[in-house]
Amino acid sequence: MKPILMAWLAVSGALAADDRDDRFVRELDDAARVASVMVDGDACARIVTARAMEYLLRDDPKDRFLAGDNYDVNYDAFDSVKKTLIRISRLVSFPADANVWMPIPGHPDKIRVVIRNVNELSQFWPWGALYQNMIPEMKTVLDTGRRVTVAQKPGWVSVLAPVSDSLGEIVAVVEVASQRQLDPQGNVK
Amino acid sequence: MRRSLVLIRAVLIRVVPLSIVLWSAACTQAAELHVQPEYLRTAPDGEIVPADRAAAGHPRPSSLAGARMGYVSLQVIAKLGAPGEYSLELTPASGLQVDVFREWYHALDKEKTYYPDALHPVRMPYASRLPEPDNRIPGQKAQAFWVDVWIPGNARPGEYRLQFRLKSPEGAAEVTVPIRVLAATVPEQDVVAIDHNSYGSSWIGDLYARERRRTGADFFRSDAFFKLIHAYHRIFYEHRGLFHQLGYGHAGKVGPEFAPALKGTGRGKHVANWELFDRHYGPLFDGTAFTQTRRGARPIPFAYLPINPEWPASYLWWGEPGYEVEFVNVVSAMERHFREKNWTGTRLELFFNHKKRYMGFPWDGDEVRFPEDNRYLREYGRLLRKAVPQDSPVKFVFRADVSWDMEQQSKDLAGIVNMWICGGGILSWYPDAARAMKQRGDTVWFYSGPPDVTQVSAKITEFPLQAWLWGIDGYVHWLTVDAGPDPWFHFDGGGTALVYSGERFGIEQPIPSIRLKIQRNAVQDLALLDSFKTRRPVVELRAEAARRFNGSRPQDWWNPRPPLADRPSLEWTNDEIDAASAQTRQMLEKTAANSWENVHEFVMQLAGDLK
């Protein structure tokens, strides 16, 4: 294990201990724990179409929208997982979102968000990205199957939880996220 | 040292003969006053900006002419030989109303130069010094002022004169500008709708930080906030345009001021509170937000509804009976509320802006590319019909912003979608589709974005002219309120802004731009020109306008249908789309700063024939 990752795990563990009595964090953690059970990893894997995956990493300097313009999903898989995520977010007594993230096969240094929800709450997603560099905390979840609580941005908490498929492989991460002070006007764009 | 130089260079008052409009008189003496037409912008040294310079040598109008209920615009440039104080005075003409704006010179990082655009309203007499202390341009020698002359409906036709007088320690200068008021009247209604789009409201809090601090934590529920929203509608309305604010995000979050508050779920879902919605939209839907305007109180013609896949029905119920129940119950309540309030003058748009690439929903609402996504639009059409009584006086419309698959969509969704906002490049291949949509009574606009300030001044007039030549209803600037983090000293060119925050000038409302003014004057000319179709066939009017604009023919504003159009849009690339739209793009590269002036002269010529 790399020293940076070890140091980070120590920090995140300390943070979880500090926040043990924080109802805000506890509710998010409870929801994330349920997400690990309820979210169907096989359905997650079916969401983005094979055609869209072919375009996802293509970089055409003459057509910067190439991947986005060809992004497509399978409706049924998307809806099935999205509805589960909505239900999970309703386990929390304040506005929160549950998002699904997935690695990109053959590109262990990359990760992508696959489903987001109504408040557009995430500590990790730069607006508009189809994929991005692997987030160390998510890599930890994918590698270890442990839930991880992240409070990088002031006032924000995300609990990352593993999602498994029918083979027992961890194939996705659910981010259950909220802000202690929600901005009613934020993300209306 | 500086003082003695000023004394030596002091000159006598220079009076321009009244019968002659002295356009940018060449004069080497200090304390000069120049007049420029609206399309020749000047830099802080008083020279024409590079983008407009090629038009500077062309013949200029012998006088400024305008019709009643319209504007005439010009620019006055005060120039000094050395830094120092100056004042500008105006003797207005009785019967005309004059607004004067100081032009702000934006520092462009990329081009390492200055262009004027934001217009700071000033009162006459105006006193300051060069360099202007707030614009902070070392060596600034000239300050330009934009002058709007409003010709009221009851103005007497004939000659009027505006006198401007510059005073400074270097001396004084005076110029008189004759204005010829014609008997013609600009129609109240525009022949093309020019829309200015925006997203959400958080930007208002950012642009008016001082007002937000003054108001406190409740800013977004305050009267000050709603006054600002209405001020944005007002500034675009006064410039013969429309303003749209989309009230929801790509995953369905609705801003509280854009929708009634809802409670409950399933059969129990209902409108709990209209307060913020009514404070926002009431004055816009009944027109009272515009009572103090020159154009008069009138309801806004269009507005987005907050409806999206997550509002008013939760996406959790999509495909289940609960979705329809929640949707129909709430939209029906909205229809009843609007009817009771008599808000029947605005077309309320059911519109989906989301894209699946933003991962909120599994289908594209905006710019559908995958034909299967159309089934969602059909379903929402069904739900809307179920929610709104057929004989309702409230005008609900179904709007779709289309590009890739617009030709097929225009056929497949006929009778469902009745407001089409089309990508201009692709629409240029499909005159028959545009004609068919118009013939069945649909509203058709096209979209693009504002030109940067570094493009020729008349660039912005291409859009209204193109809409009129195409015979469609309007045009949308996709974003018009985002001037970047520092438009004053590190400007990005203004490709997403046509107005600016007035806060740095102590004005808690938006201020206009030169581009917005030029666009307004073109739109009013088009309204007047189109009104002459009772005397001359509109095809002749269009042909002459196109010829005068850039030597083109109306058919040159369409592109030939490319072979690409007969392949599935899923196979297209953006490169191919660009190539297939090259003909009109190349034609429009020839637009000159004075292109619209040539059209304006044609309009004035026709208007002058009216007795």
Short mmCIF file of N, CA and C in Angstrom, two decimals, chain A residues 10-160:
data_model
loop_
_atom_site.label_atom_id
_atom_site.label_comp_id
_atom_site.label_asym_id
_atom_site.label_seq_id
_atom_site.Cartn_x
_atom_site.Cartn_y
_atom_site.Cartn_z
N ALA A 10 -5.62 6.73 7.46
CA ALA A 10 -5.53 7.13 8.86
C ALA A 10 -6.38 8.36 9.12
N VAL A 11 -6.30 9.33 8.19
CA VAL A 11 -7.07 10.57 8.34
C VAL A 11 -8.55 10.27 8.30
N SER A 12 -8.95 9.46 7.29
CA SER A 12 -10.38 9.22 7.15
C SER A 12 -10.92 8.42 8.33
N GLY A 13 -10.09 7.54 8.88
CA GLY A 13 -10.51 6.79 10.06
C GLY A 13 -10.70 7.71 11.25
N ALA A 14 -9.77 8.67 11.39
CA ALA A 14 -9.87 9.63 12.49
C ALA A 14 -11.14 10.46 12.33
N LEU A 15 -11.40 10.84 11.08
CA LEU A 15 -12.58 11.67 10.83
C LEU A 15 -13.84 10.92 11.21
N ALA A 16 -13.87 9.63 10.85
CA ALA A 16 -15.06 8.85 11.18
C ALA A 16 -15.24 8.77 12.70
N ALA A 17 -14.13 8.65 13.43
CA ALA A 17 -14.22 8.58 14.88
C ALA A 17 -14.74 9.89 15.47
N ASP A 18 -14.19 11.00 14.93
CA ASP A 18 -14.62 12.31 15.42
C ASP A 18 -16.11 12.52 15.22
N ASP A 19 -16.59 12.00 14.10
CA ASP A 19 -17.97 12.26 13.72
C ASP A 19 -18.94 11.18 14.20
N ARG A 20 -18.43 10.29 15.08
CA ARG A 20 -19.25 9.14 15.46
C ARG A 20 -20.61 9.56 16.00
N ASP A 21 -20.61 10.67 16.72
CA ASP A 21 -21.86 11.11 17.34
C ASP A 21 -22.60 12.13 16.50
N ASP A 22 -22.11 12.36 15.28
CA ASP A 22 -22.73 13.36 14.42
C ASP A 22 -23.88 12.70 13.67
N ARG A 23 -25.10 13.13 13.98
CA ARG A 23 -26.27 12.49 13.37
C ARG A 23 -26.26 12.64 11.85
N PHE A 24 -25.78 13.80 11.41
CA PHE A 24 -25.70 14.07 9.98
C PHE A 24 -24.87 13.00 9.27
N VAL A 25 -23.69 12.72 9.83
CA VAL A 25 -22.80 11.72 9.24
C VAL A 25 -23.39 10.32 9.41
N ARG A 26 -23.98 10.10 10.57
CA ARG A 26 -24.49 8.76 10.86
C ARG A 26 -25.61 8.37 9.89
N GLU A 27 -26.48 9.33 9.60
CA GLU A 27 -27.58 9.02 8.68
C GLU A 27 -27.05 8.71 7.27
N LEU A 28 -26.05 9.47 6.86
CA LEU A 28 -25.47 9.21 5.54
C LEU A 28 -24.80 7.84 5.52
N ASP A 29 -24.14 7.52 6.60
CA ASP A 29 -23.45 6.23 6.68
C ASP A 29 -24.46 5.08 6.68
N ASP A 30 -25.56 5.27 7.41
CA ASP A 30 -26.60 4.23 7.43
C ASP A 30 -27.15 3.99 6.02
N ALA A 31 -27.40 5.11 5.32
CA ALA A 31 -27.94 4.99 3.96
C ALA A 31 -26.93 4.30 3.05
N ALA A 32 -25.67 4.64 3.21
CA ALA A 32 -24.64 4.02 2.36
C ALA A 32 -24.54 2.52 2.63
N ARG A 33 -24.72 2.16 3.90
CA ARG A 33 -24.66 0.73 4.25
C ARG A 33 -25.80 -0.01 3.55
N VAL A 34 -26.98 0.62 3.55
CA VAL A 34 -28.13 0.01 2.87
C VAL A 34 -27.86 -0.05 1.36
N ALA A 35 -27.23 0.99 0.84
CA ALA A 35 -26.95 1.03 -0.62
C ALA A 35 -26.12 -0.16 -1.04
N SER A 36 -25.15 -0.53 -0.21
CA SER A 36 -24.31 -1.67 -0.55
C SER A 36 -25.12 -2.95 -0.73
N VAL A 37 -26.21 -3.04 0.01
CA VAL A 37 -27.06 -4.23 -0.08
C VAL A 37 -28.04 -4.12 -1.24
N MET A 38 -28.59 -2.92 -1.42
CA MET A 38 -29.73 -2.75 -2.32
C MET A 38 -29.36 -2.47 -3.78
N VAL A 39 -28.22 -1.85 -4.01
CA VAL A 39 -27.91 -1.48 -5.40
C VAL A 39 -27.37 -2.69 -6.14
N ASP A 40 -27.91 -2.92 -7.30
CA ASP A 40 -27.63 -4.13 -8.09
C ASP A 40 -26.42 -3.86 -9.00
N GLY A 41 -25.32 -4.50 -8.68
CA GLY A 41 -24.09 -4.28 -9.45
C GLY A 41 -24.19 -4.74 -10.89
N ASP A 42 -24.95 -5.79 -11.14
CA ASP A 42 -25.11 -6.26 -12.52
C ASP A 42 -25.90 -5.24 -13.33
N ALA A 43 -26.94 -4.66 -12.71
CA ALA A 43 -27.70 -3.63 -13.41
C ALA A 43 -26.81 -2.41 -13.68
N CYS A 44 -25.97 -2.06 -12.72
CA CYS A 44 -25.05 -0.92 -12.92
C CYS A 44 -24.19 -1.14 -14.17
N ALA A 45 -23.72 -2.36 -14.31
CA ALA A 45 -22.82 -2.67 -15.43
C ALA A 45 -23.53 -2.57 -16.77
N ARG A 46 -24.84 -2.66 -16.75
CA ARG A 46 -25.60 -2.60 -18.01
C ARG A 46 -26.03 -1.19 -18.38
N ILE A 47 -25.78 -0.22 -17.52
CA ILE A 47 -26.36 1.12 -17.75
C ILE A 47 -25.81 1.76 -19.02
N VAL A 48 -24.53 1.97 -19.12
CA VAL A 48 -23.96 2.67 -20.28
C VAL A 48 -23.84 1.68 -21.43
N THR A 49 -24.28 2.10 -22.62
CA THR A 49 -24.27 1.18 -23.76
C THR A 49 -22.85 0.88 -24.20
N ALA A 50 -22.71 -0.25 -24.87
CA ALA A 50 -21.38 -0.64 -25.37
C ALA A 50 -20.87 0.41 -26.37
N ARG A 51 -21.78 0.95 -27.18
CA ARG A 51 -21.37 1.96 -28.16
C ARG A 51 -20.83 3.21 -27.45
N ALA A 52 -21.54 3.65 -26.41
CA ALA A 52 -21.08 4.84 -25.68
C ALA A 52 -19.74 4.59 -25.03
N MET A 53 -19.53 3.36 -24.52
CA MET A 53 -18.23 3.04 -23.89
C MET A 53 -17.10 3.11 -24.90
N GLU A 54 -17.41 2.75 -26.15
CA GLU A 54 -16.38 2.83 -27.19
C GLU A 54 -15.91 4.26 -27.42
N TYR A 55 -16.85 5.18 -27.29
CA TYR A 55 -16.53 6.60 -27.53
C TYR A 55 -15.96 7.30 -26.29
N LEU A 56 -16.19 6.70 -25.12
CA LEU A 56 -15.97 7.41 -23.87
C LEU A 56 -14.58 8.04 -23.76
N LEU A 57 -13.56 7.29 -24.12
CA LEU A 57 -12.19 7.78 -23.93
C LEU A 57 -11.58 8.36 -25.20
N ARG A 58 -12.39 8.43 -26.26
CA ARG A 58 -11.84 8.97 -27.51
C ARG A 58 -11.61 10.47 -27.37
N ASP A 59 -10.47 10.90 -27.81
CA ASP A 59 -10.11 12.31 -27.70
C ASP A 59 -9.83 12.82 -29.10
N ASP A 60 -10.76 13.58 -29.65
CA ASP A 60 -10.60 14.09 -31.00
C ASP A 60 -10.44 15.61 -30.92
N PRO A 61 -9.25 16.12 -31.21
CA PRO A 61 -9.05 17.57 -31.08
C PRO A 61 -9.97 18.38 -31.99
N LYS A 62 -10.47 17.73 -33.06
CA LYS A 62 -11.37 18.46 -33.97
C LYS A 62 -12.83 18.39 -33.52
N ASP A 63 -13.09 17.52 -32.55
CA ASP A 63 -14.47 17.35 -32.10
C ASP A 63 -14.48 17.08 -30.60
N ARG A 64 -14.48 18.15 -29.83
CA ARG A 64 -14.34 17.97 -28.39
C ARG A 64 -15.61 17.42 -27.75
N PHE A 65 -16.71 17.39 -28.50
CA PHE A 65 -17.95 16.86 -27.95
C PHE A 65 -18.21 15.42 -28.38
N LEU A 66 -17.23 14.80 -29.03
CA LEU A 66 -17.45 13.48 -29.62
C LEU A 66 -17.99 12.47 -28.60
N ALA A 67 -17.32 12.36 -27.46
CA ALA A 67 -17.75 11.36 -26.47
C ALA A 67 -19.11 11.72 -25.89
N GLY A 68 -19.33 12.98 -25.58
CA GLY A 68 -20.60 13.41 -25.00
C GLY A 68 -21.76 13.23 -25.97
N ASP A 69 -21.51 13.56 -27.24
CA ASP A 69 -22.58 13.45 -28.23
C ASP A 69 -22.97 11.99 -28.49
N ASN A 70 -22.10 11.07 -28.13
CA ASN A 70 -22.39 9.65 -28.35
C ASN A 70 -22.68 8.91 -27.04
N TYR A 71 -22.87 9.67 -25.98
CA TYR A 71 -23.15 9.05 -24.69
C TYR A 71 -24.60 8.56 -24.66
N ASP A 72 -24.76 7.30 -24.30
CA ASP A 72 -26.11 6.74 -24.30
C ASP A 72 -26.20 5.68 -23.21
N VAL A 73 -27.41 5.45 -22.76
CA VAL A 73 -27.62 4.47 -21.69
C VAL A 73 -28.78 3.55 -22.03
N ASN A 74 -28.81 2.42 -21.36
CA ASN A 74 -29.96 1.52 -21.46
C ASN A 74 -31.00 1.97 -20.44
N TYR A 75 -32.20 2.28 -20.96
CA TYR A 75 -33.22 2.89 -20.11
C TYR A 75 -33.56 2.04 -18.88
N ASP A 76 -33.77 0.76 -19.13
CA ASP A 76 -34.28 -0.07 -18.03
C ASP A 76 -33.26 -0.19 -16.89
N ALA A 77 -32.02 -0.42 -17.27
CA ALA A 77 -30.99 -0.54 -16.23
C ALA A 77 -30.82 0.78 -15.48
N PHE A 78 -30.83 1.87 -16.25
CA PHE A 78 -30.68 3.19 -15.63
C PHE A 78 -31.81 3.43 -14.64
N ASP A 79 -33.03 3.21 -15.10
CA ASP A 79 -34.19 3.50 -14.24
C ASP A 79 -34.20 2.62 -13.00
N SER A 80 -33.87 1.35 -13.19
CA SER A 80 -33.89 0.43 -12.05
C SER A 80 -32.91 0.90 -10.96
N VAL A 81 -31.70 1.26 -11.37
CA VAL A 81 -30.71 1.68 -10.37
C VAL A 81 -31.06 3.07 -9.83
N LYS A 82 -31.50 3.95 -10.72
CA LYS A 82 -31.83 5.32 -10.27
C LYS A 82 -32.94 5.29 -9.21
N LYS A 83 -33.93 4.48 -9.44
CA LYS A 83 -35.04 4.43 -8.47
C LYS A 83 -34.56 3.89 -7.12
N THR A 84 -33.67 2.93 -7.17
CA THR A 84 -33.10 2.43 -5.90
C THR A 84 -32.34 3.55 -5.19
N LEU A 85 -31.59 4.32 -5.97
CA LEU A 85 -30.82 5.41 -5.38
C LEU A 85 -31.73 6.48 -4.76
N ILE A 86 -32.84 6.76 -5.44
CA ILE A 86 -33.78 7.75 -4.89
C ILE A 86 -34.32 7.25 -3.54
N ARG A 87 -34.67 5.98 -3.53
CA ARG A 87 -35.19 5.42 -2.26
C ARG A 87 -34.14 5.50 -1.16
N ILE A 88 -32.90 5.20 -1.52
CA ILE A 88 -31.83 5.26 -0.51
C ILE A 88 -31.67 6.68 0.02
N SER A 89 -31.75 7.66 -0.87
CA SER A 89 -31.58 9.05 -0.41
C SER A 89 -32.72 9.44 0.53
N ARG A 90 -33.86 8.76 0.41
CA ARG A 90 -35.00 9.09 1.28
C ARG A 90 -34.88 8.45 2.67
N LEU A 91 -33.87 7.62 2.85
CA LEU A 91 -33.61 7.11 4.20
C LEU A 91 -33.07 8.21 5.10
N VAL A 92 -32.57 9.24 4.47
CA VAL A 92 -31.93 10.33 5.21
C VAL A 92 -32.98 11.40 5.48
N SER A 93 -32.92 12.03 6.66
CA SER A 93 -33.97 12.98 7.04
C SER A 93 -33.74 14.39 6.50
N PHE A 94 -32.69 14.57 5.73
CA PHE A 94 -32.40 15.89 5.14
C PHE A 94 -32.06 15.64 3.66
N PRO A 95 -32.02 16.70 2.84
CA PRO A 95 -31.73 16.48 1.42
C PRO A 95 -30.34 15.85 1.22
N ALA A 96 -30.34 14.74 0.50
CA ALA A 96 -29.08 14.05 0.20
C ALA A 96 -29.25 13.37 -1.16
N ASP A 97 -28.14 13.10 -1.80
CA ASP A 97 -28.18 12.37 -3.07
C ASP A 97 -27.37 11.10 -2.96
N ALA A 98 -27.81 10.10 -3.69
CA ALA A 98 -27.00 8.89 -3.85
C ALA A 98 -26.59 8.79 -5.31
N ASN A 99 -25.28 8.77 -5.56
CA ASN A 99 -24.74 8.70 -6.92
C ASN A 99 -24.00 7.39 -7.11
N VAL A 100 -24.00 6.91 -8.34
CA VAL A 100 -23.24 5.69 -8.64
C VAL A 100 -22.01 6.05 -9.47
N TRP A 101 -20.88 5.50 -9.04
CA TRP A 101 -19.61 5.66 -9.76
C TRP A 101 -19.11 4.29 -10.18
N MET A 102 -18.43 4.25 -11.32
CA MET A 102 -17.89 2.95 -11.78
C MET A 102 -16.51 3.13 -12.39
N PRO A 103 -15.67 2.14 -12.22
CA PRO A 103 -14.37 2.19 -12.90
C PRO A 103 -14.55 1.94 -14.39
N ILE A 104 -13.49 2.19 -15.15
CA ILE A 104 -13.53 1.94 -16.58
C ILE A 104 -12.64 0.74 -16.87
N PRO A 105 -13.22 -0.33 -17.40
CA PRO A 105 -12.42 -1.54 -17.63
C PRO A 105 -11.17 -1.22 -18.46
N GLY A 106 -10.04 -1.70 -17.99
CA GLY A 106 -8.78 -1.48 -18.71
C GLY A 106 -8.12 -0.16 -18.39
N HIS A 107 -8.77 0.66 -17.58
CA HIS A 107 -8.21 1.98 -17.22
C HIS A 107 -8.32 2.17 -15.71
N PRO A 108 -7.48 1.49 -14.97
CA PRO A 108 -7.62 1.54 -13.50
C PRO A 108 -7.37 2.93 -12.91
N ASP A 109 -6.80 3.82 -13.71
CA ASP A 109 -6.54 5.17 -13.19
C ASP A 109 -7.71 6.12 -13.44
N LYS A 110 -8.82 5.60 -13.97
CA LYS A 110 -9.96 6.46 -14.29
C LYS A 110 -11.22 5.98 -13.57
N ILE A 111 -12.13 6.91 -13.37
CA ILE A 111 -13.44 6.58 -12.80
C ILE A 111 -14.47 7.49 -13.44
N ARG A 112 -15.73 7.06 -13.42
CA ARG A 112 -16.79 7.86 -14.06
C ARG A 112 -18.03 7.82 -13.19
N VAL A 113 -18.77 8.89 -13.20
CA VAL A 113 -20.06 8.88 -12.53
C VAL A 113 -21.07 8.37 -13.54
N VAL A 114 -22.02 7.57 -13.10
CA VAL A 114 -22.97 6.92 -14.01
C VAL A 114 -24.40 7.40 -13.77
N ILE A 115 -24.74 7.64 -12.53
CA ILE A 115 -26.06 8.20 -12.21
C ILE A 115 -25.88 9.26 -11.13
N ARG A 116 -26.52 10.41 -11.36
CA ARG A 116 -26.56 11.45 -10.33
C ARG A 116 -28.02 11.70 -9.97
N ASN A 117 -28.22 12.48 -8.90
CA ASN A 117 -29.62 12.70 -8.50
C ASN A 117 -29.96 14.16 -8.29
N VAL A 118 -31.17 14.38 -7.81
CA VAL A 118 -31.83 15.67 -8.01
C VAL A 118 -31.05 16.88 -7.50
N ASN A 119 -30.41 16.76 -6.36
CA ASN A 119 -29.72 17.94 -5.81
C ASN A 119 -28.34 18.16 -6.42
N GLU A 120 -27.91 17.21 -7.22
CA GLU A 120 -26.59 17.26 -7.87
C GLU A 120 -25.47 17.44 -6.84
N LEU A 121 -25.59 16.70 -5.73
CA LEU A 121 -24.60 16.79 -4.66
C LEU A 121 -23.52 15.74 -4.87
N SER A 122 -22.30 16.20 -4.96
CA SER A 122 -21.14 15.30 -5.01
C SER A 122 -19.91 16.11 -4.66
N GLN A 123 -19.02 15.49 -3.92
CA GLN A 123 -17.75 16.17 -3.64
C GLN A 123 -16.73 15.96 -4.73
N PHE A 124 -17.05 15.12 -5.69
CA PHE A 124 -15.98 14.67 -6.58
C PHE A 124 -16.19 15.02 -8.05
N TRP A 125 -17.41 15.29 -8.44
CA TRP A 125 -17.69 15.42 -9.87
C TRP A 125 -17.45 16.83 -10.36
N PRO A 126 -16.46 17.04 -11.23
CA PRO A 126 -16.34 18.35 -11.87
C PRO A 126 -17.39 18.44 -12.96
N TRP A 127 -18.18 19.46 -12.95
CA TRP A 127 -19.39 19.52 -13.78
C TRP A 127 -19.09 19.19 -15.24
N GLY A 128 -19.81 18.23 -15.77
CA GLY A 128 -19.71 17.91 -17.18
C GLY A 128 -18.76 16.77 -17.53
N ALA A 129 -17.97 16.30 -16.56
CA ALA A 129 -16.97 15.27 -16.89
C ALA A 129 -17.64 13.93 -17.16
N LEU A 130 -17.25 13.28 -18.25
CA LEU A 130 -17.73 11.92 -18.54
C LEU A 130 -16.91 10.90 -17.76
N TYR A 131 -15.66 11.25 -17.51
CA TYR A 131 -14.80 10.41 -16.67
C TYR A 131 -13.73 11.32 -16.09
N GLN A 132 -13.02 10.80 -15.12
CA GLN A 132 -11.99 11.62 -14.48
C GLN A 132 -10.96 10.70 -13.84
N ASN A 133 -9.91 11.32 -13.32
CA ASN A 133 -8.88 10.50 -12.68
C ASN A 133 -9.47 9.78 -11.46
N MET A 134 -8.96 8.59 -11.23
CA MET A 134 -9.45 7.78 -10.11
C MET A 134 -9.32 8.58 -8.81
N ILE A 135 -10.38 8.53 -8.03
CA ILE A 135 -10.38 9.21 -6.74
C ILE A 135 -9.85 8.22 -5.70
N PRO A 136 -8.79 8.59 -4.99
CA PRO A 136 -8.15 7.61 -4.08
C PRO A 136 -9.13 6.95 -3.11
N GLU A 137 -10.05 7.75 -2.59
CA GLU A 137 -11.02 7.19 -1.63
C GLU A 137 -11.89 6.13 -2.31
N MET A 138 -12.23 6.36 -3.56
CA MET A 138 -13.05 5.37 -4.28
C MET A 138 -12.23 4.12 -4.58
N LYS A 139 -10.98 4.33 -4.89
CA LYS A 139 -10.12 3.17 -5.15
C LYS A 139 -10.04 2.29 -3.90
N THR A 140 -9.97 2.95 -2.76
CA THR A 140 -9.94 2.19 -1.51
C THR A 140 -11.21 1.35 -1.36
N VAL A 141 -12.34 1.95 -1.66
CA VAL A 141 -13.60 1.21 -1.54
C VAL A 141 -13.61 0.04 -2.51
N LEU A 142 -13.18 0.30 -3.75
CA LEU A 142 -13.17 -0.76 -4.75
C LEU A 142 -12.20 -1.88 -4.37
N ASP A 143 -11.07 -1.50 -3.76
CA ASP A 143 -10.05 -2.50 -3.42
C ASP A 143 -10.37 -3.26 -2.15
N THR A 144 -10.97 -2.56 -1.19
CA THR A 144 -11.11 -3.18 0.13
C THR A 144 -12.54 -3.58 0.48
N GLY A 145 -13.52 -2.97 -0.20
CA GLY A 145 -14.91 -3.24 0.15
C GLY A 145 -15.35 -2.53 1.41
N ARG A 146 -14.51 -1.64 1.93
CA ARG A 146 -14.88 -0.89 3.15
C ARG A 146 -15.61 0.39 2.79
N ARG A 147 -16.53 0.82 3.64
CA ARG A 147 -17.11 2.15 3.46
C ARG A 147 -16.12 3.19 3.94
N VAL A 148 -16.13 4.31 3.24
CA VAL A 148 -15.21 5.40 3.59
C VAL A 148 -16.00 6.70 3.66
N THR A 149 -15.76 7.46 4.71
CA THR A 149 -16.41 8.77 4.85
C THR A 149 -15.42 9.86 4.47
N VAL A 150 -15.89 10.77 3.62
CA VAL A 150 -15.00 11.83 3.13
C VAL A 150 -15.63 13.18 3.43
N ALA A 151 -14.83 14.06 4.01
CA ALA A 151 -15.29 15.42 4.27
C ALA A 151 -14.22 16.40 3.81
N GLN A 152 -13.92 16.32 2.53
CA GLN A 152 -12.84 17.16 1.99
C GLN A 152 -13.26 18.62 1.93
N LYS A 153 -14.45 18.87 1.41
CA LYS A 153 -14.91 20.25 1.27
C LYS A 153 -15.61 20.67 2.55
N PRO A 154 -15.36 21.88 3.01
CA PRO A 154 -16.01 22.31 4.25
C PRO A 154 -17.54 22.20 4.16
N GLY A 155 -18.12 21.57 5.16
CA GLY A 155 -19.58 21.44 5.20
C GLY A 155 -20.13 20.26 4.43
N TRP A 156 -19.27 19.56 3.73
CA TRP A 156 -19.72 18.43 2.91
C TRP A 156 -19.35 17.10 3.57
N VAL A 157 -20.22 16.14 3.40
CA VAL A 157 -19.88 14.77 3.79
C VAL A 157 -20.37 13.82 2.69
N SER A 158 -19.49 12.92 2.28
CA SER A 158 -19.88 11.84 1.37
C SER A 158 -19.48 10.53 2.02
N VAL A 159 -20.39 9.59 2.00
CA VAL A 159 -20.03 8.24 2.43
C VAL A 159 -20.00 7.37 1.18
N LEU A 160 -18.86 6.74 0.97
CA LEU A 160 -18.67 5.90 -0.20
C LEU A 160 -18.84 4.44 0.20
#
